[in-house]
mmCIF file of C-alpha atoms in Angstrom:
data_model
loop_
_atom_site.group_PDB
_atom_site.id
_atom_site.type_symbol
_atom_site.label_atom_id
_atom_site.label_comp_id
_atom_site.label_asym_id
_atom_site.label_seq_id
_atom_site.Cartn_x
_atom_site.Cartn_y
_atom_site.Cartn_z
ATOM 1 C CA MET A 1 -61.691 -97.235 116.487
ATOM 2 C CA LEU A 2 -63.564 -95.512 119.370
ATOM 3 C CA GLY A 3 -60.238 -94.623 120.959
ATOM 4 C CA LEU A 4 -58.966 -93.165 117.722
ATOM 5 C CA PHE A 5 -62.175 -91.115 117.334
ATOM 6 C CA LEU A 6 -61.959 -89.719 120.849
ATOM 7 C CA PHE A 7 -58.255 -88.852 120.404
ATOM 8 C CA ALA A 8 -59.022 -87.061 117.185
ATOM 9 C CA CYS A 9 -61.809 -85.049 118.893
ATOM 10 C CA VAL A 10 -59.674 -83.845 121.779
ATOM 11 C CA PRO A 11 -57.904 -80.922 119.971
ATOM 12 C CA GLY A 12 -61.162 -79.535 118.585
ATOM 13 C CA TRP A 13 -62.825 -79.782 122.008
ATOM 14 C CA ALA A 14 -59.870 -78.173 123.761
ATOM 15 C CA GLN A 15 -59.840 -75.224 121.305
ATOM 16 C CA ARG A 16 -63.562 -74.668 121.778
ATOM 17 C CA ASN A 17 -63.151 -74.932 125.469
ATOM 18 C CA GLY A 18 -60.396 -72.299 125.450
ATOM 19 C CA ASN A 19 -62.197 -70.031 123.182
ATOM 20 C CA GLN A 20 -65.265 -70.045 125.392
ATOM 21 C CA ALA A 21 -63.052 -69.299 128.458
ATOM 22 C CA LYS A 22 -61.492 -66.355 126.716
ATOM 23 C CA LYS A 23 -64.884 -65.018 125.726
ATOM 24 C CA ILE A 24 -65.945 -65.004 129.397
ATOM 25 C CA LEU A 25 -62.740 -63.352 130.424
ATOM 26 C CA ASP A 26 -63.160 -60.708 127.694
ATOM 27 C CA GLN A 27 -66.676 -60.010 128.848
ATOM 28 C CA THR A 28 -65.563 -59.865 132.456
ATOM 29 C CA ALA A 29 -62.805 -57.400 131.589
ATOM 30 C CA GLU A 30 -65.258 -55.269 129.563
ATOM 31 C CA THR A 31 -67.833 -55.283 132.385
ATOM 32 C CA PHE A 32 -65.080 -54.142 134.776
ATOM 33 C CA ARG A 33 -63.974 -51.386 132.435
ATOM 34 C CA LEU A 34 -67.607 -50.111 132.229
ATOM 35 C CA SER A 35 -68.093 -50.252 135.928
ATOM 36 C CA GLY A 36 -66.193 -47.036 136.614
ATOM 37 C CA GLY A 37 -64.802 -47.018 140.108
ATOM 38 C CA VAL A 38 -64.992 -50.351 141.958
ATOM 39 C CA SER A 39 -64.836 -51.056 145.640
ATOM 40 C CA ALA A 40 -64.269 -54.599 146.938
ATOM 41 C CA ALA A 41 -63.724 -56.281 150.332
ATOM 42 C CA PHE A 42 -62.128 -59.735 150.504
ATOM 43 C CA MET A 43 -60.730 -62.524 152.657
ATOM 44 C CA LEU A 44 -57.219 -63.633 151.830
ATOM 45 C CA ASN A 45 -56.233 -67.226 152.746
ATOM 46 C CA HIS A 46 -52.621 -68.503 152.493
ATOM 47 C CA TYR A 47 -52.062 -72.246 152.135
ATOM 48 C CA LEU A 48 -48.834 -74.239 152.899
ATOM 49 C CA ASN A 49 -48.581 -77.957 152.502
ATOM 50 C CA ASN A 50 -52.280 -77.998 151.550
ATOM 51 C CA VAL A 51 -53.580 -76.421 154.834
ATOM 52 C CA ILE A 52 -54.348 -72.868 155.750
ATOM 53 C CA ASP A 53 -51.263 -71.099 157.087
ATOM 54 C CA GLY A 54 -52.737 -67.685 157.567
ATOM 55 C CA LYS A 55 -55.699 -65.459 156.714
ATOM 56 C CA SER A 56 -56.531 -61.791 156.720
ATOM 57 C CA ALA A 57 -59.179 -59.342 155.594
ATOM 58 C CA GLY A 58 -58.584 -56.558 153.054
ATOM 59 C CA SER A 59 -60.177 -54.015 150.752
ATOM 60 C CA ILE A 60 -59.416 -52.530 147.393
ATOM 61 C CA GLN A 61 -60.638 -49.528 145.431
ATOM 62 C CA LEU A 62 -59.987 -49.471 141.679
ATOM 63 C CA GLN A 63 -60.554 -47.187 138.776
ATOM 64 C CA GLY A 64 -58.943 -48.134 135.465
ATOM 65 C CA ASP A 65 -55.301 -49.116 136.230
ATOM 66 C CA LYS A 66 -55.196 -47.136 139.514
ATOM 67 C CA PHE A 67 -55.891 -48.738 142.916
ATOM 68 C CA VAL A 68 -55.687 -48.444 146.711
ATOM 69 C CA LEU A 69 -55.125 -51.740 148.482
ATOM 70 C CA THR A 70 -55.352 -52.238 152.216
ATOM 71 C CA ALA A 71 -54.266 -55.604 153.673
ATOM 72 C CA GLY A 72 -51.916 -57.130 156.206
ATOM 73 C CA GLY A 73 -51.079 -53.875 157.863
ATOM 74 C CA ILE A 74 -49.962 -52.234 154.618
ATOM 75 C CA THR A 75 -51.783 -49.600 152.530
ATOM 76 C CA THR A 76 -50.694 -49.296 148.881
ATOM 77 C CA TRP A 77 -51.559 -46.521 146.577
ATOM 78 C CA PHE A 78 -50.936 -46.783 142.779
ATOM 79 C CA ASP A 79 -51.788 -43.888 140.447
ATOM 80 C CA GLY A 80 -50.969 -45.784 137.197
ATOM 81 C CA ARG A 81 -47.256 -45.075 137.376
ATOM 82 C CA THR A 82 -45.975 -44.578 140.977
ATOM 83 C CA GLN A 83 -46.667 -46.832 143.940
ATOM 84 C CA TRP A 84 -46.558 -45.876 147.601
ATOM 85 C CA SER A 85 -46.641 -48.605 150.259
ATOM 86 C CA TYR A 86 -47.273 -47.452 153.810
ATOM 87 C CA VAL A 87 -46.367 -49.923 156.582
ATOM 88 C CA VAL A 88 -48.453 -49.059 159.598
ATOM 89 C CA GLU A 89 -46.230 -50.835 162.190
ATOM 90 C CA ASN A 90 -43.046 -48.798 161.488
ATOM 91 C CA GLU A 91 -44.564 -45.752 159.674
ATOM 92 C CA GLU A 92 -42.478 -46.125 156.604
ATOM 93 C CA VAL A 93 -43.557 -45.325 152.996
ATOM 94 C CA ASN A 94 -41.649 -47.006 150.154
ATOM 95 C CA VAL A 95 -41.959 -45.204 146.882
ATOM 96 C CA THR A 96 -41.414 -47.273 143.704
ATOM 97 C CA THR A 97 -42.239 -47.595 140.058
ATOM 98 C CA PRO A 98 -43.575 -51.167 139.819
ATOM 99 C CA THR A 99 -43.274 -53.488 136.880
ATOM 100 C CA SER A 100 -46.243 -55.314 135.499
ATOM 101 C CA GLN A 101 -45.048 -58.491 137.233
ATOM 102 C CA GLU A 102 -44.831 -56.688 140.565
ATOM 103 C CA LEU A 103 -48.345 -55.354 140.103
ATOM 104 C CA GLN A 104 -49.645 -58.873 139.608
ATOM 105 C CA GLN A 105 -48.389 -59.632 143.095
ATOM 106 C CA LEU A 106 -50.446 -56.753 144.664
ATOM 107 C CA ASN A 107 -53.585 -56.176 142.584
ATOM 108 C CA PRO A 108 -55.842 -59.230 142.498
ATOM 109 C CA TYR A 109 -57.640 -57.679 139.517
ATOM 110 C CA ALA A 110 -54.471 -57.292 137.489
ATOM 111 C CA PHE A 111 -55.391 -60.460 135.512
ATOM 112 C CA LEU A 112 -58.182 -58.428 133.839
ATOM 113 C CA GLN A 113 -55.524 -56.546 131.989
ATOM 114 C CA LEU A 114 -52.762 -59.110 131.719
ATOM 115 C CA TYR A 115 -54.506 -62.357 130.874
ATOM 116 C CA ARG A 116 -54.409 -61.828 127.126
ATOM 117 C CA GLN A 117 -50.670 -62.477 126.946
ATOM 118 C CA GLY A 118 -48.765 -65.400 128.427
ATOM 119 C CA TYR A 119 -51.693 -67.673 129.520
ATOM 120 C CA ASP A 120 -53.726 -70.517 128.117
ATOM 121 C CA PHE A 121 -57.359 -70.708 129.159
ATOM 122 C CA HIS A 122 -59.540 -73.618 130.142
ATOM 123 C CA LEU A 123 -63.031 -74.082 131.498
ATOM 124 C CA GLY A 124 -63.202 -76.055 134.722
ATOM 125 C CA THR A 125 -66.076 -78.150 136.204
ATOM 126 C CA ILE A 126 -67.182 -76.083 139.229
ATOM 127 C CA SER A 127 -70.609 -74.617 138.567
ATOM 128 C CA SER A 128 -71.573 -72.879 141.779
ATOM 129 C CA PHE A 129 -69.868 -70.988 144.566
ATOM 130 C CA ALA A 130 -71.356 -69.208 147.588
ATOM 131 C CA GLY A 131 -74.866 -69.886 146.376
ATOM 132 C CA LYS A 132 -74.206 -68.342 142.974
ATOM 133 C CA GLN A 133 -73.850 -69.836 139.497
ATOM 134 C CA VAL A 134 -70.302 -69.399 138.212
ATOM 135 C CA TRP A 135 -67.911 -70.084 135.453
ATOM 136 C CA ASP A 136 -64.821 -71.834 136.562
ATOM 137 C CA ILE A 137 -61.814 -70.652 134.525
ATOM 138 C CA LEU A 138 -58.220 -71.895 134.771
ATOM 139 C CA LEU A 139 -55.375 -69.783 133.441
ATOM 140 C CA VAL A 140 -52.056 -71.644 132.909
ATOM 141 C CA ALA A 141 -48.912 -69.613 132.125
ATOM 142 C CA ASN A 142 -47.269 -70.531 128.850
ATOM 143 C CA VAL A 143 -44.205 -68.251 129.368
ATOM 144 C CA GLN A 144 -41.729 -68.271 132.137
ATOM 145 C CA LYS A 145 -41.867 -64.580 132.951
ATOM 146 C CA GLN A 146 -45.394 -64.767 134.471
ATOM 147 C CA GLU A 147 -45.339 -64.394 138.193
ATOM 148 C CA PHE A 148 -48.181 -66.802 138.674
ATOM 149 C CA SER A 149 -47.978 -70.221 137.031
ATOM 150 C CA ARG A 150 -51.764 -70.904 137.554
ATOM 151 C CA ILE A 151 -54.726 -68.698 138.288
ATOM 152 C CA ARG A 152 -58.195 -70.140 138.985
ATOM 153 C CA LEU A 153 -61.265 -67.903 138.837
ATOM 154 C CA TYR A 154 -64.945 -68.277 139.663
ATOM 155 C CA ILE A 155 -66.828 -65.631 137.762
ATOM 156 C CA ALA A 156 -70.487 -65.014 138.536
ATOM 157 C CA LYS A 157 -72.735 -65.752 135.542
ATOM 158 C CA GLU A 158 -74.972 -62.920 136.667
ATOM 159 C CA GLY A 159 -72.900 -59.738 136.354
ATOM 160 C CA TYR A 160 -69.593 -61.180 135.162
ATOM 161 C CA ARG A 161 -67.756 -60.356 138.422
ATOM 162 C CA PRO A 162 -65.034 -62.424 140.087
ATOM 163 C CA LEU A 163 -66.134 -64.193 143.339
ATOM 164 C CA PHE A 164 -62.961 -66.226 143.907
ATOM 165 C CA ILE A 165 -59.397 -66.074 142.824
ATOM 166 C CA ARG A 166 -56.733 -68.784 143.454
ATOM 167 C CA LEU A 167 -53.072 -67.847 142.712
ATOM 168 C CA GLU A 168 -50.217 -70.221 142.532
ATOM 169 C CA ARG A 169 -46.714 -68.670 142.156
ATOM 170 C CA LYS A 170 -44.162 -70.173 139.882
ATOM 171 C CA ASP A 171 -41.444 -70.255 142.623
ATOM 172 C CA GLU A 172 -43.479 -71.806 145.454
ATOM 173 C CA PRO A 173 -43.555 -75.544 146.345
ATOM 174 C CA ALA A 174 -46.540 -77.796 145.615
ATOM 175 C CA GLY A 175 -49.257 -77.372 148.127
ATOM 176 C CA SER A 176 -48.749 -73.588 148.499
ATOM 177 C CA TRP A 177 -51.186 -71.028 147.081
ATOM 178 C CA ALA A 178 -53.254 -68.037 147.980
ATOM 179 C CA GLU A 179 -57.030 -67.742 147.753
ATOM 180 C CA ILE A 180 -59.106 -64.500 147.606
ATOM 181 C CA VAL A 181 -62.766 -64.624 148.330
ATOM 182 C CA ILE A 182 -64.656 -61.485 147.462
ATOM 183 C CA THR A 183 -67.158 -60.714 150.215
ATOM 184 C CA ASP A 184 -68.429 -57.334 148.932
ATOM 185 C CA TYR A 185 -68.292 -55.770 145.544
ATOM 186 C CA ARG A 186 -69.600 -52.395 144.514
ATOM 187 C CA VAL A 187 -69.538 -50.660 141.143
ATOM 188 C CA HIS A 188 -69.943 -47.115 139.735
ATOM 189 C CA GLN A 189 -68.037 -45.572 142.614
ATOM 190 C CA HIS A 190 -66.438 -42.204 141.971
ATOM 191 C CA TYR A 191 -62.804 -41.463 142.973
ATOM 192 C CA GLU A 192 -60.758 -38.378 142.276
ATOM 193 C CA ASP A 193 -57.265 -38.981 140.848
ATOM 194 C CA ALA A 194 -55.848 -37.670 144.148
ATOM 195 C CA PHE A 195 -57.445 -40.637 145.944
ATOM 196 C CA PHE A 196 -54.814 -42.917 144.403
ATOM 197 C CA ILE A 197 -51.823 -40.796 145.501
ATOM 198 C CA PHE A 198 -50.222 -40.961 148.915
ATOM 199 C CA ASP A 199 -51.071 -37.866 150.903
ATOM 200 C CA SER A 200 -48.149 -36.980 153.191
ATOM 201 C CA LYS A 201 -50.297 -34.475 155.164
ATOM 202 C CA ARG A 202 -52.428 -37.388 156.515
ATOM 203 C CA TYR A 203 -49.221 -39.116 157.658
ATOM 204 C CA PRO A 204 -46.943 -36.413 158.995
ATOM 205 C CA ASP A 205 -44.708 -38.844 160.993
ATOM 206 C CA ALA A 206 -44.161 -41.262 158.125
ATOM 207 C CA GLU A 207 -40.607 -41.748 156.867
ATOM 208 C CA ILE A 208 -40.629 -41.608 153.049
ATOM 209 C CA ILE A 209 -38.082 -43.965 151.360
ATOM 210 C CA ASP A 210 -37.783 -43.223 147.673
ATOM 211 C CA LEU A 211 -36.671 -46.310 145.745
ATOM 212 C CA ARG A 212 -37.215 -45.150 142.274
#
């Protein structure tokens, strides 16, 4: 009888768990929206066969759906429609019009706009990270088109800001993932629209390759 009772309770518990996770994500997205311009610094760790295979530091500035991302020797500007990716090593700029799936690969905060479609939500068991109280939220893709099959987030209970993001691609083998640890986070920054557009005058020797 106890087993039957527990089995009957599981669907209701899972629904409440998912609803609570979604409420936290909704509040996180709303807090981000009200933050105006955001600047963040982060460490990016790549794992292969369950061990770190590489790491690098990066930074991102965001305002709405626009961003400038600097990481791994590449600076990427996105003005909400057009993307410019400047490779420092060979001084090339690739100009594209990215899809939402392509933006997921670049912008670690894309989940704040895309999570409402194509993912189920669950609350995890981790309660603290880097000395802060957090919500542990797991997003599991429920449609094939999502670039990431699983996303794990630690969101600070104070301020509703992401502290940690783990990304697992659908086409990568088991034991492979990327982790983003936010090391600095500033809100209410002001950026002009031109900040999110590649300025060719600052890179006079760059070769521009238009792939649109």
